[in-house]
Amino acid sequence: MSGKLFDFEARRLGQVGSAAPGSDKEVSTVLVCNNPLVRLGLRQLLAGTRFVVSDAAYTAEPSLDGSLGPSPDLFIIDGNGPLEQVLQSIDRLKSQNPRARVVLIADAFSLEIARSGRNAGVNGFCLPASGCEVLIKSLELVMLGEVVLPHSLIDALLDGTTEAGKTEECSTDSGTKLANPIVGKLSTRETEILSCLSAGEPNKSIARNFGVAEATVKNHLKSILKKIGAANRTQAAIWAKENLPESTETVLRS
């Protein structure tokens, strides 16, 4: 999930830090996510809001021994994994914490996922591409007892299509996703380094891959961060996953 996850620019704190009137009570929040980049992105996104992220139970396989401590108010679950695994996680968490709200975040939702999720007790479905402010407001609505669906899922229901989220991406006539225009401003080497970064490789490994000094990699990274508007390598890695053409990443890792 995602640069799109969730627009890690500095403006996020100023835009989404305020809660609705009368809703300043802290919300104990647990992230259920196996991807460390997505997990870190969500933690940074929620910083400064009333959604206080717990340090417990980060993976999609939380233990059954009550290690979560006091029952959380909210679970935010990465829904990009296999549907059966996601539903099992939801069922397990809801059985242990029946009063907790559940929000599913994924790059796209099919009607099957939405129906299955609602039957399992999901209160909200959110698309990372919707942006920071929309996500926070969606969480607020969920905590007020509302069910939240992305507008694209509602459109899919009305239009009789089967999937929401994918339609928001730019594509060519052949269905190939178009690269972010910023990608064109990156040099070939910067693109290569970004791809390695998205794979979680450290600077030393990247330097070895291309036969350059580690200092050279650091210089490239400074240039990359400036061009894509990222504050650190974590944000850059997430941006790369969302914006580099898939063919580029496949070739570089083959």
mmCIF file of C-alpha atoms in Angstrom:
data_model
loop_
_atom_site.group_PDB
_atom_site.id
_atom_site.type_symbol
_atom_site.label_atom_id
_atom_site.label_comp_id
_atom_site.label_asym_id
_atom_site.label_seq_id
_atom_site.Cartn_x
_atom_site.Cartn_y
_atom_site.Cartn_z
ATOM 1 C CA MET A 1 0.000 0.000 0.000
ATOM 2 C CA SER A 2 1.436 2.481 -0.658
ATOM 3 C CA GLY A 3 3.376 7.038 -1.753
ATOM 4 C CA LYS A 4 -0.258 6.923 -2.019
ATOM 5 C CA LEU A 5 -0.181 5.601 1.472
ATOM 6 C CA PHE A 6 -1.051 8.212 2.642
ATOM 7 C CA ASP A 7 0.513 11.269 1.145
ATOM 8 C CA PHE A 8 3.293 11.606 3.674
ATOM 9 C CA GLU A 9 3.856 15.286 3.082
ATOM 10 C CA ALA A 10 4.316 17.694 5.950
ATOM 11 C CA ARG A 11 0.902 19.187 5.322
ATOM 12 C CA ARG A 12 -0.774 16.077 6.772
ATOM 13 C CA LEU A 13 -0.464 17.231 10.384
ATOM 14 C CA GLY A 14 -1.904 20.646 9.702
ATOM 15 C CA GLN A 15 -4.767 19.251 7.664
ATOM 16 C CA VAL A 16 -5.976 16.391 9.774
ATOM 17 C CA GLY A 17 -4.916 17.117 13.312
ATOM 18 C CA SER A 18 -8.231 18.563 14.452
ATOM 19 C CA ALA A 19 -11.074 16.347 15.595
ATOM 20 C CA ALA A 20 -14.760 16.993 15.354
ATOM 21 C CA PRO A 21 -16.341 18.986 18.170
ATOM 22 C CA GLY A 22 -16.853 16.835 21.245
ATOM 23 C CA SER A 23 -14.725 14.016 19.870
ATOM 24 C CA ASP A 24 -11.384 14.699 21.510
ATOM 25 C CA LYS A 25 -11.344 11.503 23.541
ATOM 26 C CA GLU A 26 -8.350 9.300 22.719
ATOM 27 C CA VAL A 27 -9.079 6.228 20.619
ATOM 28 C CA SER A 28 -6.936 3.205 21.435
ATOM 29 C CA THR A 29 -5.897 1.936 18.002
ATOM 30 C CA VAL A 30 -4.174 -1.272 16.938
ATOM 31 C CA LEU A 31 -2.605 -1.701 13.500
ATOM 32 C CA VAL A 32 -2.885 -5.199 12.071
ATOM 33 C CA CYS A 33 -0.354 -5.255 9.288
ATOM 34 C CA ASN A 34 2.558 -7.432 8.178
ATOM 35 C CA ASN A 35 4.168 -4.821 5.911
ATOM 36 C CA PRO A 36 6.556 -2.661 7.996
ATOM 37 C CA LEU A 37 6.424 0.238 5.526
ATOM 38 C CA VAL A 38 2.645 0.373 5.598
ATOM 39 C CA ARG A 39 2.686 0.062 9.385
ATOM 40 C CA LEU A 40 5.161 2.920 9.756
ATOM 41 C CA GLY A 41 3.208 5.028 7.302
ATOM 42 C CA LEU A 42 0.002 4.587 9.258
ATOM 43 C CA ARG A 43 1.745 5.410 12.555
ATOM 44 C CA GLN A 44 3.117 8.630 11.090
ATOM 45 C CA LEU A 45 -0.224 9.505 9.581
ATOM 46 C CA LEU A 46 -2.064 9.108 12.876
ATOM 47 C CA ALA A 47 0.542 11.016 14.884
ATOM 48 C CA GLY A 48 -0.979 14.161 16.334
ATOM 49 C CA THR A 49 -4.555 12.862 16.078
ATOM 50 C CA ARG A 50 -6.714 11.313 18.787
ATOM 51 C CA PHE A 51 -6.070 7.850 17.334
ATOM 52 C CA VAL A 52 -3.342 6.616 19.665
ATOM 53 C CA VAL A 53 -1.561 3.634 18.153
ATOM 54 C CA SER A 54 -0.750 0.770 20.499
ATOM 55 C CA ASP A 55 2.652 -0.911 20.395
ATOM 56 C CA ALA A 56 0.958 -4.315 20.600
ATOM 57 C CA ALA A 57 -0.079 -6.845 17.947
ATOM 58 C CA TYR A 58 1.287 -5.525 14.702
ATOM 59 C CA THR A 59 0.933 -8.566 12.474
ATOM 60 C CA ALA A 60 -2.043 -10.178 10.808
ATOM 61 C CA GLU A 61 -1.640 -13.107 13.203
ATOM 62 C CA PRO A 62 -2.225 -11.670 16.706
ATOM 63 C CA SER A 63 -1.910 -14.198 19.492
ATOM 64 C CA LEU A 64 -4.928 -15.564 21.287
ATOM 65 C CA ASP A 65 -3.515 -15.135 24.777
ATOM 66 C CA GLY A 66 -4.899 -11.665 25.439
ATOM 67 C CA SER A 67 -1.553 -9.942 24.789
ATOM 68 C CA LEU A 68 -3.367 -6.912 23.408
ATOM 69 C CA GLY A 69 -4.076 -5.851 26.975
ATOM 70 C CA PRO A 70 -7.197 -3.717 27.491
ATOM 71 C CA SER A 71 -9.610 -4.053 24.595
ATOM 72 C CA PRO A 72 -8.735 -1.512 21.861
ATOM 73 C CA ASP A 73 -11.345 0.863 20.481
ATOM 74 C CA LEU A 74 -10.270 0.451 16.874
ATOM 75 C CA PHE A 75 -8.455 -2.014 14.638
ATOM 76 C CA ILE A 76 -7.022 -0.813 11.335
ATOM 77 C CA ILE A 77 -6.317 -3.831 9.163
ATOM 78 C CA ASP A 78 -4.250 -4.062 5.981
ATOM 79 C CA GLY A 79 -6.680 -5.683 3.559
ATOM 80 C CA ASN A 80 -4.238 -6.295 0.711
ATOM 81 C CA GLY A 81 -3.498 -9.891 1.720
ATOM 82 C CA PRO A 82 -5.417 -13.046 0.753
ATOM 83 C CA LEU A 83 -9.108 -12.565 1.457
ATOM 84 C CA GLU A 84 -9.392 -15.720 3.544
ATOM 85 C CA GLN A 85 -6.497 -14.655 5.793
ATOM 86 C CA VAL A 86 -7.900 -11.145 6.186
ATOM 87 C CA LEU A 87 -11.340 -12.484 7.135
ATOM 88 C CA GLN A 88 -9.803 -14.909 9.631
ATOM 89 C CA SER A 89 -7.933 -12.028 11.269
ATOM 90 C CA ILE A 90 -11.124 -9.969 11.482
ATOM 91 C CA ASP A 91 -13.082 -12.863 12.946
ATOM 92 C CA ARG A 92 -10.375 -13.550 15.543
ATOM 93 C CA LEU A 93 -10.109 -9.918 16.595
ATOM 94 C CA LYS A 94 -13.869 -9.380 16.769
ATOM 95 C CA SER A 95 -14.363 -12.533 18.825
ATOM 96 C CA GLN A 96 -11.866 -11.220 21.387
ATOM 97 C CA ASN A 97 -12.943 -7.573 21.164
ATOM 98 C CA PRO A 98 -16.627 -7.528 20.154
ATOM 99 C CA ARG A 99 -17.100 -3.825 20.886
ATOM 100 C CA ALA A 100 -14.098 -2.647 18.896
ATOM 101 C CA ARG A 101 -14.550 -0.971 15.520
ATOM 102 C CA VAL A 102 -12.753 -2.398 12.474
ATOM 103 C CA VAL A 103 -11.512 -0.486 9.437
ATOM 104 C CA LEU A 104 -10.084 -2.240 6.397
ATOM 105 C CA ILE A 105 -7.535 -0.427 4.227
ATOM 106 C CA ALA A 106 -6.661 -1.744 0.771
ATOM 107 C CA ASP A 107 -5.634 -0.483 -2.656
ATOM 108 C CA ALA A 108 -8.942 -1.737 -4.093
ATOM 109 C CA PHE A 109 -12.155 -3.404 -2.923
ATOM 110 C CA SER A 110 -14.268 -5.851 -4.882
ATOM 111 C CA LEU A 111 -17.928 -6.200 -4.048
ATOM 112 C CA GLU A 112 -17.125 -9.678 -2.747
ATOM 113 C CA ILE A 113 -14.612 -8.257 -0.275
ATOM 114 C CA ALA A 114 -17.057 -5.562 0.816
ATOM 115 C CA ARG A 115 -19.875 -8.048 1.402
ATOM 116 C CA SER A 116 -17.620 -10.538 3.177
ATOM 117 C CA GLY A 117 -16.074 -7.771 5.249
ATOM 118 C CA ARG A 118 -19.413 -6.401 6.363
ATOM 119 C CA ASN A 119 -20.567 -9.897 7.308
ATOM 120 C CA ALA A 120 -17.376 -10.285 9.353
ATOM 121 C CA GLY A 121 -17.993 -7.022 11.198
ATOM 122 C CA VAL A 122 -15.969 -4.433 9.251
ATOM 123 C CA ASN A 123 -17.209 -0.890 9.905
ATOM 124 C CA GLY A 124 -15.233 0.981 7.296
ATOM 125 C CA PHE A 125 -13.452 0.455 3.976
ATOM 126 C CA CYS A 126 -10.782 2.991 3.062
ATOM 127 C CA LEU A 127 -8.618 3.540 -0.017
ATOM 128 C CA PRO A 128 -5.118 4.978 0.584
ATOM 129 C CA ALA A 129 -5.442 6.977 -2.633
ATOM 130 C CA SER A 130 -8.228 9.019 -1.048
ATOM 131 C CA GLY A 131 -5.653 10.927 1.023
ATOM 132 C CA CYS A 132 -4.905 11.709 4.655
ATOM 133 C CA GLU A 133 -7.804 13.964 5.493
ATOM 134 C CA VAL A 134 -10.394 11.611 4.033
ATOM 135 C CA LEU A 135 -8.936 8.700 5.990
ATOM 136 C CA ILE A 136 -8.997 10.546 9.319
ATOM 137 C CA LYS A 137 -12.546 11.775 8.752
ATOM 138 C CA SER A 138 -13.561 8.226 7.840
ATOM 139 C CA LEU A 139 -12.121 6.934 11.111
ATOM 140 C CA GLU A 140 -14.031 9.633 12.985
ATOM 141 C CA LEU A 141 -17.287 8.563 11.326
ATOM 142 C CA VAL A 142 -16.620 4.915 12.138
ATOM 143 C CA MET A 143 -16.123 5.797 15.810
ATOM 144 C CA LEU A 144 -19.478 7.585 15.713
ATOM 145 C CA GLY A 145 -21.109 4.321 14.642
ATOM 146 C CA GLU A 146 -21.321 4.949 10.912
ATOM 147 C CA VAL A 147 -20.386 2.523 8.135
ATOM 148 C CA VAL A 148 -17.952 4.080 5.682
ATOM 149 C CA LEU A 149 -17.574 3.064 2.038
ATOM 150 C CA PRO A 150 -15.385 4.772 -0.594
ATOM 151 C CA HIS A 151 -17.381 6.610 -3.238
ATOM 152 C CA SER A 152 -15.860 4.378 -5.916
ATOM 153 C CA LEU A 153 -17.352 1.314 -4.224
ATOM 154 C CA ILE A 154 -20.745 2.988 -4.168
ATOM 155 C CA ASP A 155 -20.300 3.848 -7.852
ATOM 156 C CA ALA A 156 -19.414 0.206 -8.515
ATOM 157 C CA LEU A 157 -22.636 -0.876 -6.825
ATOM 158 C CA LEU A 158 -24.691 1.604 -8.841
ATOM 159 C CA ASP A 159 -22.949 0.859 -12.131
ATOM 160 C CA GLY A 160 -22.934 -2.887 -11.698
ATOM 161 C CA THR A 161 -19.130 -3.142 -11.865
ATOM 162 C CA THR A 162 -17.191 -5.416 -9.551
ATOM 163 C CA GLU A 163 -14.265 -3.458 -8.158
ATOM 164 C CA ALA A 164 -13.582 -0.121 -6.527
ATOM 165 C CA GLY A 165 -10.276 1.637 -6.289
ATOM 166 C CA LYS A 166 -8.567 0.504 -9.466
ATOM 167 C CA THR A 167 -10.692 2.804 -11.585
ATOM 168 C CA GLU A 168 -9.076 5.807 -9.954
ATOM 169 C CA GLU A 169 -5.674 4.982 -11.416
ATOM 170 C CA CYS A 170 -4.557 6.439 -14.732
ATOM 171 C CA SER A 171 -4.139 3.892 -17.480
ATOM 172 C CA THR A 172 -3.354 3.585 -21.156
ATOM 173 C CA ASP A 173 -5.678 2.014 -23.710
ATOM 174 C CA SER A 174 -3.932 -1.298 -23.101
ATOM 175 C CA GLY A 175 -4.674 -1.086 -19.361
ATOM 176 C CA THR A 176 -1.065 -0.379 -18.342
ATOM 177 C CA LYS A 177 -0.724 1.980 -15.403
ATOM 178 C CA LEU A 178 0.905 5.278 -16.317
ATOM 179 C CA ALA A 179 3.921 6.422 -14.338
ATOM 180 C CA ASN A 180 3.773 9.496 -12.157
ATOM 181 C CA PRO A 181 5.154 12.457 -14.163
ATOM 182 C CA ILE A 182 7.783 12.956 -11.460
ATOM 183 C CA VAL A 183 9.314 9.619 -12.465
ATOM 184 C CA GLY A 184 10.415 11.275 -15.713
ATOM 185 C CA LYS A 185 12.496 13.758 -13.720
ATOM 186 C CA LEU A 186 14.558 10.982 -12.161
ATOM 187 C CA SER A 187 17.764 9.766 -13.764
ATOM 188 C CA THR A 188 18.128 6.101 -14.683
ATOM 189 C CA ARG A 189 20.395 5.520 -11.685
ATOM 190 C CA GLU A 190 17.991 7.314 -9.331
ATOM 191 C CA THR A 191 15.175 5.107 -10.576
ATOM 192 C CA GLU A 192 17.313 2.021 -10.005
ATOM 193 C CA ILE A 193 18.185 3.118 -6.480
ATOM 194 C CA LEU A 194 14.533 3.849 -5.692
ATOM 195 C CA SER A 195 13.604 0.367 -6.824
ATOM 196 C CA CYS A 196 16.242 -1.143 -4.538
ATOM 197 C CA LEU A 197 15.019 1.093 -1.734
ATOM 198 C CA SER A 198 11.447 -0.143 -2.164
ATOM 199 C CA ALA A 199 12.794 -3.686 -1.799
ATOM 200 C CA GLY A 200 14.231 -2.744 1.594
ATOM 201 C CA GLU A 201 17.906 -2.813 0.613
ATOM 202 C CA PRO A 202 20.355 -0.772 2.758
ATOM 203 C CA ASN A 203 22.769 1.741 1.231
ATOM 204 C CA LYS A 204 25.711 -0.657 1.467
ATOM 205 C CA SER A 205 23.854 -3.313 -0.522
ATOM 206 C CA ILE A 206 22.702 -0.791 -3.123
ATOM 207 C CA ALA A 207 26.261 0.480 -3.538
ATOM 208 C CA ARG A 208 27.484 -3.073 -4.042
ATOM 209 C CA ASN A 209 24.790 -3.738 -6.647
ATOM 210 C CA PHE A 210 25.936 -0.879 -8.839
ATOM 211 C CA GLY A 211 29.639 -0.898 -8.048
ATOM 212 C CA VAL A 212 29.695 2.586 -6.547
ATOM 213 C CA ALA A 213 30.698 4.054 -3.209
ATOM 214 C CA GLU A 214 28.137 4.214 -0.414
ATOM 215 C CA ALA A 215 28.633 7.977 -0.323
ATOM 216 C CA THR A 216 27.523 8.122 -3.953
ATOM 217 C CA VAL A 217 24.320 6.307 -3.052
ATOM 218 C CA LYS A 218 23.687 8.798 -0.238
ATOM 219 C CA ASN A 219 24.135 11.696 -2.679
ATOM 220 C CA HIS A 220 21.658 10.106 -5.069
ATOM 221 C CA LEU A 221 19.208 9.643 -2.210
ATOM 222 C CA LYS A 222 19.397 13.329 -1.292
ATOM 223 C CA SER A 223 18.541 14.215 -4.877
ATOM 224 C CA ILE A 224 15.727 11.652 -4.982
ATOM 225 C CA LEU A 225 14.135 12.899 -1.747
ATOM 226 C CA LYS A 226 14.132 16.441 -3.068
ATOM 227 C CA LYS A 227 12.615 15.502 -6.437
ATOM 228 C CA ILE A 228 9.784 13.361 -5.073
ATOM 229 C CA GLY A 229 9.115 15.501 -1.997
ATOM 230 C CA ALA A 230 9.852 12.773 0.545
ATOM 231 C CA ALA A 231 11.259 13.506 3.996
ATOM 232 C CA ASN A 232 13.153 10.246 4.484
ATOM 233 C CA ARG A 233 14.024 6.905 2.878
ATOM 234 C CA THR A 234 10.912 5.231 4.286
ATOM 235 C CA GLN A 235 8.642 7.703 2.545
ATOM 236 C CA ALA A 236 10.753 7.355 -0.603
ATOM 237 C CA ALA A 237 10.373 3.568 -0.535
ATOM 238 C CA ILE A 238 6.601 3.847 -0.223
ATOM 239 C CA TRP A 239 6.520 6.420 -3.033
ATOM 240 C CA ALA A 240 8.526 4.053 -5.230
ATOM 241 C CA LYS A 241 6.133 1.169 -4.622
ATOM 242 C CA GLU A 242 3.225 3.321 -5.712
ATOM 243 C CA ASN A 243 4.744 5.241 -8.603
ATOM 244 C CA LEU A 244 7.522 3.289 -10.299
ATOM 245 C CA PRO A 245 6.242 1.329 -13.305
ATOM 246 C CA GLU A 246 5.926 -2.346 -12.443
ATOM 247 C CA SER A 247 8.029 -3.283 -15.456
ATOM 248 C CA THR A 248 10.921 -1.215 -14.103
ATOM 249 C CA GLU A 249 10.838 -2.908 -10.704
ATOM 250 C CA THR A 250 10.566 -6.363 -12.299
ATOM 251 C CA VAL A 251 13.536 -5.834 -14.610
ATOM 252 C CA LEU A 252 15.753 -4.438 -11.881
ATOM 253 C CA ARG A 253 15.056 -7.345 -9.542
ATOM 254 C CA SER A 254 15.299 -10.124 -12.112
#
